[in-house]
Coordinates of C-alpha atoms in Angstrom, one line a residue:
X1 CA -41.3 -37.9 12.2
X2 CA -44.7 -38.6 13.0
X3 CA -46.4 -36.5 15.7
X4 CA -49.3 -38.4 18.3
X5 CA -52.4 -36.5 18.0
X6 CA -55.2 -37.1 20.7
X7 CA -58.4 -37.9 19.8
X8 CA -60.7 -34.7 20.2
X9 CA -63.0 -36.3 23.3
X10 CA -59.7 -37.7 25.1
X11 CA -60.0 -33.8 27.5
X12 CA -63.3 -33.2 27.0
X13 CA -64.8 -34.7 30.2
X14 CA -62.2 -33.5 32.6
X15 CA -62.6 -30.6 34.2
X16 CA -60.0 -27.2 34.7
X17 CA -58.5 -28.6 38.0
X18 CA -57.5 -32.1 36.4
X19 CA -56.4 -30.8 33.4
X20 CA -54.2 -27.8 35.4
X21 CA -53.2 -31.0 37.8
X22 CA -52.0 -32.8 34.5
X23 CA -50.4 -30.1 32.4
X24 CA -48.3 -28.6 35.9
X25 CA -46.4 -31.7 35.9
X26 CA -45.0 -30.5 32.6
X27 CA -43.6 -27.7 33.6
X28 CA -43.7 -24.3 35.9
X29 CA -47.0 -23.3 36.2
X30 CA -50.0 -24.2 33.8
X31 CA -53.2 -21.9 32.7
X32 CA -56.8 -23.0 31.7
X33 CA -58.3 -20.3 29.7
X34 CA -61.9 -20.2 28.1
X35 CA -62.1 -19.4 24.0
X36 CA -61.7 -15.7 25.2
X37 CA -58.4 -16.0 27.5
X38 CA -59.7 -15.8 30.0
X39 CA -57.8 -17.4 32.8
X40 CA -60.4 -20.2 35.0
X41 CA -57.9 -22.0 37.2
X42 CA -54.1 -21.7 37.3
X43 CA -51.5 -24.2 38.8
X44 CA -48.3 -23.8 40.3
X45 CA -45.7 -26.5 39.8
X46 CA -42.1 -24.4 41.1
X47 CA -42.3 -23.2 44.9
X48 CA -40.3 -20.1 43.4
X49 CA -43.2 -18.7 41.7
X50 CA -45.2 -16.3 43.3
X51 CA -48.4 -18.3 45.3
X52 CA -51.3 -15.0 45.1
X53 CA -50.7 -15.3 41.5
X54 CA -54.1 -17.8 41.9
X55 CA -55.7 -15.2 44.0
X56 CA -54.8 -12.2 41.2
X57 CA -55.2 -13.8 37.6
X58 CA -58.3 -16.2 38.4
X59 CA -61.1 -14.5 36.7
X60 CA -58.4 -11.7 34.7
X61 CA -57.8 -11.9 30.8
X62 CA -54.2 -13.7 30.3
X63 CA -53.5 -10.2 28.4
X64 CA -53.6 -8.2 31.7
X65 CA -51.1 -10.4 33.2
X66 CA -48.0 -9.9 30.8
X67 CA -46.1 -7.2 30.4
X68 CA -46.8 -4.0 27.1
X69 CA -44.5 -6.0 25.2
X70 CA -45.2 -9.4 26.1
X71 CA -49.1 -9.1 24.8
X72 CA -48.4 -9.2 21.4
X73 CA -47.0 -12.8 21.7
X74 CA -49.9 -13.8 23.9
X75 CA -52.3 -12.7 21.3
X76 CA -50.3 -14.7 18.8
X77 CA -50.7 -17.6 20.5
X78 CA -53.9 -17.7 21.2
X79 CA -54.6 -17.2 17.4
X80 CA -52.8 -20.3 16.6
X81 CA -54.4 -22.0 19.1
X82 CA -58.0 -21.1 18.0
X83 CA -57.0 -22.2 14.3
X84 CA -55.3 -25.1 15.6
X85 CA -52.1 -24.6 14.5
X86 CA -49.0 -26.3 15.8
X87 CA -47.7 -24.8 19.1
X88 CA -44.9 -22.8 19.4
X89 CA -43.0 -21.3 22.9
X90 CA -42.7 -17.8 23.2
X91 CA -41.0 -15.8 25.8
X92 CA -43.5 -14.1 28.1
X93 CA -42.7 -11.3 30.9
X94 CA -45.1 -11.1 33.7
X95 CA -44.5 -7.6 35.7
X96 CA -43.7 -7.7 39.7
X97 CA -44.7 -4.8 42.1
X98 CA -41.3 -4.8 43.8
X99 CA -38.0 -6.4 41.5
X100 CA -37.7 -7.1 38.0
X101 CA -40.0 -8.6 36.0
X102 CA -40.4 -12.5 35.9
X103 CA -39.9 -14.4 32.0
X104 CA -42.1 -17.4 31.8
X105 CA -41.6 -19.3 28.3
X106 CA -45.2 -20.4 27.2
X107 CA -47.0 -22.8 24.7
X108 CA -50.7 -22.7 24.6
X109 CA -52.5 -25.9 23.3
X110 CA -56.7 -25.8 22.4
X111 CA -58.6 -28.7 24.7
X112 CA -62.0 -30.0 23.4
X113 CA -64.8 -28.6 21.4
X114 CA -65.4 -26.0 24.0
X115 CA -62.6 -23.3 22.9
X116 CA -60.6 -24.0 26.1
X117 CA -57.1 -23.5 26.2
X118 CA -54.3 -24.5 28.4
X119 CA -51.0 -22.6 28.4
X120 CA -48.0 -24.2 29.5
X121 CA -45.1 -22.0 31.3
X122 CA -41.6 -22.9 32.2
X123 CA -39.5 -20.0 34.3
X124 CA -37.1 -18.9 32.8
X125 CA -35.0 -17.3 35.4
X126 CA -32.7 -20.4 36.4
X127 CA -31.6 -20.0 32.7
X128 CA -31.3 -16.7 32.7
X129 CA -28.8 -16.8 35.6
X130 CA -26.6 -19.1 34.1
X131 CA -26.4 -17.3 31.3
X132 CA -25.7 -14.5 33.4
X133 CA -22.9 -16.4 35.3
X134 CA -21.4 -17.2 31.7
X135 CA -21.3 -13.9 30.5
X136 CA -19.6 -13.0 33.6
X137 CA -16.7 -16.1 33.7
X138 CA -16.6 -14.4 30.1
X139 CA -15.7 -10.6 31.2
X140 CA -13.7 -12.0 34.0
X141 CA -11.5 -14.0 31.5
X142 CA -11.6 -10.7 29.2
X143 CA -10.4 -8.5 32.1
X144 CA -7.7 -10.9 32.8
X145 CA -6.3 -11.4 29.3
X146 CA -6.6 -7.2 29.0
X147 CA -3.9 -7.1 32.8
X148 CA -1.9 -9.8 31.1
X149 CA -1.6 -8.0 27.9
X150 CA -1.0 -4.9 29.5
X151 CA 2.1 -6.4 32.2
X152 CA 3.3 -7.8 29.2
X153 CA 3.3 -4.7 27.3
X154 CA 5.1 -2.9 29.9
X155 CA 7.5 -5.7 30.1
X156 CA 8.3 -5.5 26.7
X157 CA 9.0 -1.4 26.8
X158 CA 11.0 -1.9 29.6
X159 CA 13.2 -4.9 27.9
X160 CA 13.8 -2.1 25.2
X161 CA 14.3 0.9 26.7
X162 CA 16.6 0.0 29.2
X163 CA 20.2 0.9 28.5
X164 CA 21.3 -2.5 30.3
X165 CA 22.2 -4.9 27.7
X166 CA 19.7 -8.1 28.3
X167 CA 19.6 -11.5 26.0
X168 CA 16.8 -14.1 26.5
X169 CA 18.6 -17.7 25.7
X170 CA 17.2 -21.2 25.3
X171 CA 19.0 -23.0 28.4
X172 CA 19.1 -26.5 25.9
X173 CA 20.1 -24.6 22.1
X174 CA 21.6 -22.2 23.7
X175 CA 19.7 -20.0 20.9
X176 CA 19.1 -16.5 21.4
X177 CA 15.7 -15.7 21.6
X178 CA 15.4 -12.1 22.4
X179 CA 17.9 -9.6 22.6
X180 CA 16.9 -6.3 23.7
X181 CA 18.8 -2.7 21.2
X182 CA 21.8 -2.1 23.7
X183 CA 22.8 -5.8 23.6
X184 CA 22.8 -5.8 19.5
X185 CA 24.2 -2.3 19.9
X186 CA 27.2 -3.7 22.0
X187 CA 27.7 -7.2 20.5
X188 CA 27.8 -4.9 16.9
X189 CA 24.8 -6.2 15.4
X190 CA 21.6 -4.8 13.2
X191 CA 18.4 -4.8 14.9
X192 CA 16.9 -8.4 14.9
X193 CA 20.3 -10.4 13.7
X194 CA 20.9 -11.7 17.0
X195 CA 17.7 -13.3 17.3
X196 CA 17.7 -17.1 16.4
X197 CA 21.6 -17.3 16.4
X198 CA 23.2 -19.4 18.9
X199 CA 25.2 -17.6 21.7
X200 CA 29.0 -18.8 21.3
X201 CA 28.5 -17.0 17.7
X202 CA 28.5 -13.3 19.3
X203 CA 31.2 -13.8 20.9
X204 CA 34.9 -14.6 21.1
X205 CA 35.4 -18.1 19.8
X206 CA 38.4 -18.4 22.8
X207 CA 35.9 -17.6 25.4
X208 CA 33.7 -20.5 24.8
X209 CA 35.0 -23.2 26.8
X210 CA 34.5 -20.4 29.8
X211 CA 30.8 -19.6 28.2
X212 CA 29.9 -23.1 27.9
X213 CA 30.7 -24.2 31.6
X214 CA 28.8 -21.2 33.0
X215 CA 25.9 -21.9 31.0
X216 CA 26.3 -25.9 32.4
X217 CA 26.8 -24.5 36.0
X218 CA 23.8 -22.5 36.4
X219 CA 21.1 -25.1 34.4
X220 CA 22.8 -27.6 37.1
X221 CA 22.7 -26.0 40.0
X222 CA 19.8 -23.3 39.2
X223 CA 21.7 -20.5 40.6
X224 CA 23.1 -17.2 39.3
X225 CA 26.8 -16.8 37.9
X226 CA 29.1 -14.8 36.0
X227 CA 32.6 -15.3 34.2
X228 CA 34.6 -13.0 32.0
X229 CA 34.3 -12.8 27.8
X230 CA 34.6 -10.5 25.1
X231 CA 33.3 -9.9 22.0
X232 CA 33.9 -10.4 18.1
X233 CA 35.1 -7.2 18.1
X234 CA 37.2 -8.0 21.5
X235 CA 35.4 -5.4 23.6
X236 CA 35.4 -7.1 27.4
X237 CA 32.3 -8.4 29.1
X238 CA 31.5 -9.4 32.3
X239 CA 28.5 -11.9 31.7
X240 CA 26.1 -12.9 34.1
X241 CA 23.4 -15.6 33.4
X242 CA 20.4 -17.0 35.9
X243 CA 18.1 -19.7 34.9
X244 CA 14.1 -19.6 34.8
X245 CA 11.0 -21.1 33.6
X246 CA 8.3 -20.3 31.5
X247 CA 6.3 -22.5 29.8
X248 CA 7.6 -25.6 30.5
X249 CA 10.9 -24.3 29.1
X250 CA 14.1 -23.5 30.6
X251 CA 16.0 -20.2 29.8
X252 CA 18.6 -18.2 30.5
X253 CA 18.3 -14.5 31.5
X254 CA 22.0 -13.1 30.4
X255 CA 23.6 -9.7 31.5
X256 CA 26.2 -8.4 29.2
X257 CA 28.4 -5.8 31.0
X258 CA 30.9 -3.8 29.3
X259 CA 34.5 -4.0 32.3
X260 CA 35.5 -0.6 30.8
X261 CA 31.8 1.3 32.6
X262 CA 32.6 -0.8 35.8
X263 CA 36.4 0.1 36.1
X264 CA 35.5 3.7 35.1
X265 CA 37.4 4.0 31.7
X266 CA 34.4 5.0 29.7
X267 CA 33.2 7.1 32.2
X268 CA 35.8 9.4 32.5
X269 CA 36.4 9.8 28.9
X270 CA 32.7 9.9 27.5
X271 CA 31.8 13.3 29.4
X272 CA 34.7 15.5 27.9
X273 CA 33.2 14.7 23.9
X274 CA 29.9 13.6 24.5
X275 CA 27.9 16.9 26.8
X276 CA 30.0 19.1 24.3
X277 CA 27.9 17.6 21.5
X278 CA 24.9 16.9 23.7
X279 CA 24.7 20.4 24.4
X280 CA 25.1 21.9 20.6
X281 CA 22.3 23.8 18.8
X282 CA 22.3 21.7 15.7
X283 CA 21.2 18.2 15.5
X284 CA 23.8 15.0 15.8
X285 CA 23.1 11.8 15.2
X286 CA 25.8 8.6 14.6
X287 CA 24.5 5.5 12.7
X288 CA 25.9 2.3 11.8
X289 CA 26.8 0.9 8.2
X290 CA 23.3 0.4 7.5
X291 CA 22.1 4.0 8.6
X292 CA 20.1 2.9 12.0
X293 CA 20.8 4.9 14.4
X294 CA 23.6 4.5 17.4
X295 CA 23.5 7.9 19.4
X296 CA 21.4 11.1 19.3
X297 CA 21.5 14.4 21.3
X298 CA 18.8 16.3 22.2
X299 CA 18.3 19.1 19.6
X300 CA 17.9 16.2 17.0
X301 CA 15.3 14.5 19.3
X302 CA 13.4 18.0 19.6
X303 CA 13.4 18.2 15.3
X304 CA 12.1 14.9 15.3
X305 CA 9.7 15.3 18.1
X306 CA 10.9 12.3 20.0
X307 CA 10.4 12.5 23.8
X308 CA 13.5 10.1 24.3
X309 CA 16.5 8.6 23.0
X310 CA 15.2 5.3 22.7
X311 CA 12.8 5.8 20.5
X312 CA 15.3 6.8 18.2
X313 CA 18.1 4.2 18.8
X314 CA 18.0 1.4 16.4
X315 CA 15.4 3.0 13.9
X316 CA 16.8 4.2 10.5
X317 CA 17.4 7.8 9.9
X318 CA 15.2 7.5 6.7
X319 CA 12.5 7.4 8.8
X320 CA 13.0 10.6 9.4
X321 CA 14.5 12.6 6.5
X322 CA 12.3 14.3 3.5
X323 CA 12.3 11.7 0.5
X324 CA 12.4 8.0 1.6
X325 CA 14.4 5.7 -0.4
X326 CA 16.4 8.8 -1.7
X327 CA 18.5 11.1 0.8
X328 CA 19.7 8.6 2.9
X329 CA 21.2 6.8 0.1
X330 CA 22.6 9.2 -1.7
X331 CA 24.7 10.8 1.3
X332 CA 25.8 7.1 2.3
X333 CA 27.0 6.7 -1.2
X334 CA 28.5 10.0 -0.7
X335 CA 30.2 8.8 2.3
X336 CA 31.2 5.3 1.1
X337 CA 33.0 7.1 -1.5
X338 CA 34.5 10.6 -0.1
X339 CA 34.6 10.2 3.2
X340 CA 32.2 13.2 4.0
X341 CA 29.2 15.0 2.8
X342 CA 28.4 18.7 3.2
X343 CA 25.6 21.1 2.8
X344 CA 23.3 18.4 1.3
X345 CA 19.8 20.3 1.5
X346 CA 16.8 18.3 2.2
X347 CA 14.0 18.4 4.6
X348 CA 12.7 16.5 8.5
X349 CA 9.7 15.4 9.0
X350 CA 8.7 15.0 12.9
X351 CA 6.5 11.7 14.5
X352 CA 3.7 14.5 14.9
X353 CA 3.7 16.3 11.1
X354 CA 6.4 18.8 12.3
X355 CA 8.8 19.8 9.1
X356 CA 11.8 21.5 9.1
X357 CA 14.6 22.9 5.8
X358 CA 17.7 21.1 7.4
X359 CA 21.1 20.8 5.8
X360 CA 23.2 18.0 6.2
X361 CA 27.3 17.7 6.9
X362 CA 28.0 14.1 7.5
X363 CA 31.3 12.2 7.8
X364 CA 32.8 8.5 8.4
X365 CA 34.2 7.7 11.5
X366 CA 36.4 4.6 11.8
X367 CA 35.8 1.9 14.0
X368 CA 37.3 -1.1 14.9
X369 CA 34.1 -3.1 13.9
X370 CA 31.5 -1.6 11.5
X371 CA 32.0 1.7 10.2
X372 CA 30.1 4.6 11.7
X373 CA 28.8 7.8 10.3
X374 CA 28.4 11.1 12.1
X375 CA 25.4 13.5 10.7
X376 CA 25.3 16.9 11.7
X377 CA 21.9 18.2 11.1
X378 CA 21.2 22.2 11.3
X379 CA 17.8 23.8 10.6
X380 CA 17.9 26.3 8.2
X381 CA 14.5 27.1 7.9
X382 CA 15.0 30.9 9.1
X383 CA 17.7 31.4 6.7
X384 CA 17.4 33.8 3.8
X385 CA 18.5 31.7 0.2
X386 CA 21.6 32.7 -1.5
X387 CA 21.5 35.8 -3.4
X388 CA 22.5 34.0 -6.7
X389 CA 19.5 31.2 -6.6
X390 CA 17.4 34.3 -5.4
X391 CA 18.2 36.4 -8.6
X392 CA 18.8 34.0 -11.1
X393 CA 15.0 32.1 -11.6
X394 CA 13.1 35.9 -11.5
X395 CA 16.4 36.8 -14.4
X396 CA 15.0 34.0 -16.8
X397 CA 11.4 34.7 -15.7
X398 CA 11.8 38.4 -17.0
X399 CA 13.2 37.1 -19.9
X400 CA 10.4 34.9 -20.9
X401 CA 7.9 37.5 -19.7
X402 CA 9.3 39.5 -22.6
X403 CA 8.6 37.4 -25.3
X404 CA 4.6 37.7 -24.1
X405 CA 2.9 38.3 -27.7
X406 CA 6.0 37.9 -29.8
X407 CA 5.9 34.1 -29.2
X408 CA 3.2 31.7 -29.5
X409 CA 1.9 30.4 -26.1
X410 CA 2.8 26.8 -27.0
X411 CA 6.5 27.2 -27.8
X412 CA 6.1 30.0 -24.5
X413 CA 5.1 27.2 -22.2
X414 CA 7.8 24.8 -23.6
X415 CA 10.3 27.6 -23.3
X416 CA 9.7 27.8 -19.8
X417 CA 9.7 24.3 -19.0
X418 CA 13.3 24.0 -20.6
X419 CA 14.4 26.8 -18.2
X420 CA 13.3 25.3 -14.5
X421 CA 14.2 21.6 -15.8
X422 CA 17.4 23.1 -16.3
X423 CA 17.7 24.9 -13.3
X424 CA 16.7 21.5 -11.1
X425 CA 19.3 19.5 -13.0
X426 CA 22.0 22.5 -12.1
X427 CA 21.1 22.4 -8.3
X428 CA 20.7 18.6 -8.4
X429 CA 24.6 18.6 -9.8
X430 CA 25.6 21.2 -7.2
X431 CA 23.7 19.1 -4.5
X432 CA 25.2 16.2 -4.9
X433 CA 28.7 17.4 -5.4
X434 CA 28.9 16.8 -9.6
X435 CA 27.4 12.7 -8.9
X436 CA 25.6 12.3 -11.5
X437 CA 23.9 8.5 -10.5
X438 CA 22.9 10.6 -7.0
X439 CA 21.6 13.0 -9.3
X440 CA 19.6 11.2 -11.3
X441 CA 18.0 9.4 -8.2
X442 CA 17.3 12.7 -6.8
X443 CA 15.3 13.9 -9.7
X444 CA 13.8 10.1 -10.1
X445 CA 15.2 9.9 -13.6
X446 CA 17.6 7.1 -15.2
X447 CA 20.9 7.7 -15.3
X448 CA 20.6 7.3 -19.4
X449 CA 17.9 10.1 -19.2
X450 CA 20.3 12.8 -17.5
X451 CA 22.8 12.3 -20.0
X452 CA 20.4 13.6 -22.3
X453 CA 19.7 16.3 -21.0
X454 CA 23.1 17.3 -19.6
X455 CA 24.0 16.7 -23.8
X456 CA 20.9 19.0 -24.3
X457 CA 21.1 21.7 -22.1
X458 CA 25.1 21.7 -22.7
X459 CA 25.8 21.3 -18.7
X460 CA 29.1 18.7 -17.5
X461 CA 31.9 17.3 -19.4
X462 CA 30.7 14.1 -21.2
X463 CA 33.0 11.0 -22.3
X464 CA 32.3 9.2 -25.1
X465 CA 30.6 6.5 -23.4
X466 CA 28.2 8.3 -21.3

């Protein structure tokens, strides 16, 4: 791109006026210097500007007009205009006896033979203040995504936490979309299952013809209703559904409500059993098939640190105990297979770094759906160990102390690993009530390895096979 150069006599014989006159209609306000900066005439061309800037700079160096750290870019560009070089805008700041300062956005050009100069300035200021009013549409639209975020946080802590059981359903699928713990808890499902199945699936297949015209009557009509069902596991429900909209899709907020709690049947029974455990010193929990947990009293929500119930319900109780991936399976194993677990050692870790020795009875309570399992969870941190675990490590200890200087340190050391090995395999056994595969999960060793060393150490009664 080629750029128009005027020849060098094309300014030479006007004089400051015309050339402020024609280099104002360019832009805010123009400047003719001399070779020195010196400012000999200055024209206004925005009524915003102040007017005894004339008065003030005529006569003044162009450097005592800017701002400390404006003069550096004056001095620049009056270099480049001296050599000639190519002009350039730079951002200028001329101070203001009252208010802020006001940016002017120069470009100096050299005029003639002379050494005179004529700087060019646009304001600024109608920029800046639409900048200004995009940075705040910007904070505003920040400010209202934080309050949505926010109502929708306390939305969602208030769909789970509530012991109401609530589903969110497509009003065309009929898909679940949501389903809050106490309606997966009462329709006998894991946390999450529900979600994505359609609703005539969590229920009595013989209620469905009932289910189906509610649903029809309240997407026709838009009102609330309710009608009678029950459940896979033929528990009865009043259900209650009500239509709304969000974006541009209809759904269905549903109600699931046990009939026993509203004739009173559960009410009058659940006090009698439930504040007797409520109110024991040891922890209780009771968790599905799967381990997550159903129920909870309070001295297992004060081990675990928890300030509420919910924040246990529907979480695993691995979260909780010592090794993960290892106690919980080995007492459900335990349970699958005898019925009942007791005095399984192991430790609990609280949500704030809290740990506790606990000891673990658990048993299997049958239900007409899933199976549940009851944990009773006492701490025994206080207690003293048994007198025979006490006595027998510092026994073998002695013994190997003994042989100090009769034995080389090297068959000393592997002497002494032989002993503890064997003494975790022996409480690993007694732990685990004689299993060997819980065993050998407990000590993180194949089940092949502990047969070698049970053959080793001469511990257990091993077939042929093993």
């Amino acid at each position: 791109m080629k750029h128009f150069k005027a020849p060098k006599e094309s300014f030479e014989h006007l004089d400051a006026e015309a050339v402020a006159a024609l280099v104002a209609s360019a832009g805010d306000v123009a400047l003719v210097m001399d070779a020195k900066g010196v400012i000999q005439d200055l024209t206004l061309g925005n009524a915003d500007l102040p007017r005894d800037w004339h008065d003030q700079w005529v006569g003044r160096s162009w450097l005592d007009t800017v701002t400390v750290e404006s003069r550096i870019k004056v001095e620049s560009m009056l270099r480049d205009a001296e050599a000639g070089s190519p002009p350039r805008w730079r951002h200028v700041n001329h101070p203001m006896p009252r208010g802020a300062d006001i940016p002017i956005q120069y470009s100096v050009v050299k005029l003639g033979a002379e050494g005179k100069m004529v700087a060019i300035g646009r304001d600024l200021r109608p920029s800046a203040a639409l900048q200004q009013r995009l940075v705040e549409a910007q904070q505003t639209m920040e400010r209202d995504y934080a309050r949505q975020r926010h109502v929708e946080m306390r939305y969602r802590l208030l769909f789970q936490m509530t012991h109401e059981a609530i589903l969110i359903a497509d009003a065309s699928t009929h898909k679940i979309l949501e389903a809050n713990p106490a309606a997966e808890a009462l329709l006998g499902q894991a946390v999450g299952e529900a979600t994505g199945r359609p609703l005539p699936d969590a229920l009595d297949p013989a209620d469905m013809p009932a289910l189906q015209l509610l649903l029809a009557g309240v997407r026709a009509t838009g009102r609330a209703d309710e009608a009678e069902a029950r459940t896979n596991s033929g528990r009865e429900l009043r259900v209650s559904a009500a239509l709304f909209r969000q974006d541009t899709a209809s759904l269905f907020l549903i109600r699931l409500i046990p009939l026993a709690v509203e004739r009173g049947e559960e009410t009058r029974s659940e006090p009698q059993h439930f504040q007797i455990v409520e109110g024991m010193p040891d922890g209780f929990v009771v968790t599905d098939a799967e381990g997550r947990i159903i129920d909870a009293n309070a001295a297992f929500l004060d081990l675990a640190q928890l300030a509420a119930e919910e924040q246990a319900r529907g979480q695993s109780l691995e979260r909780w105990l010592g090794r993960p991936g290892v106690d919980l399976g080995v007492l459900m194993a335990n349970l699958r297979q005898h019925g009942s677990v007791r005095l399984y050692a192991t430790t609990l870790h609280g949500e704030y770094g809290a740990s506790a020795e606990i000891e673990v009875a658990a048993g299997a309570v049958p239900s007409a759906g899933q199976p549940r399992f009851g944990f009773s969870i006492r701490d025994v941190g206080r207690r003293l160990a048994t007198e025979t675990r006490k006595k027998e490590l510092p026994r073998a200890v002695e013994q190997l102390t003994e042989l100090v200087g009769r034995v080389p340190l090297k068959d000393l050391v592997r002497e002494t690993t032989d002993v503890i090995e064997r003494l975790c395999i022996e409480a690993a056994l007694e732990l685990t009530g004689d299993n060997r595969a819980s065993a050998a999960e407990i000590l993180g060793l194949s089940r092949q390895s502990l047969y070698v060393k049970l053959r080793r150490y001469g511990l257990g009664d091993l077939e042929a096979g093993e």
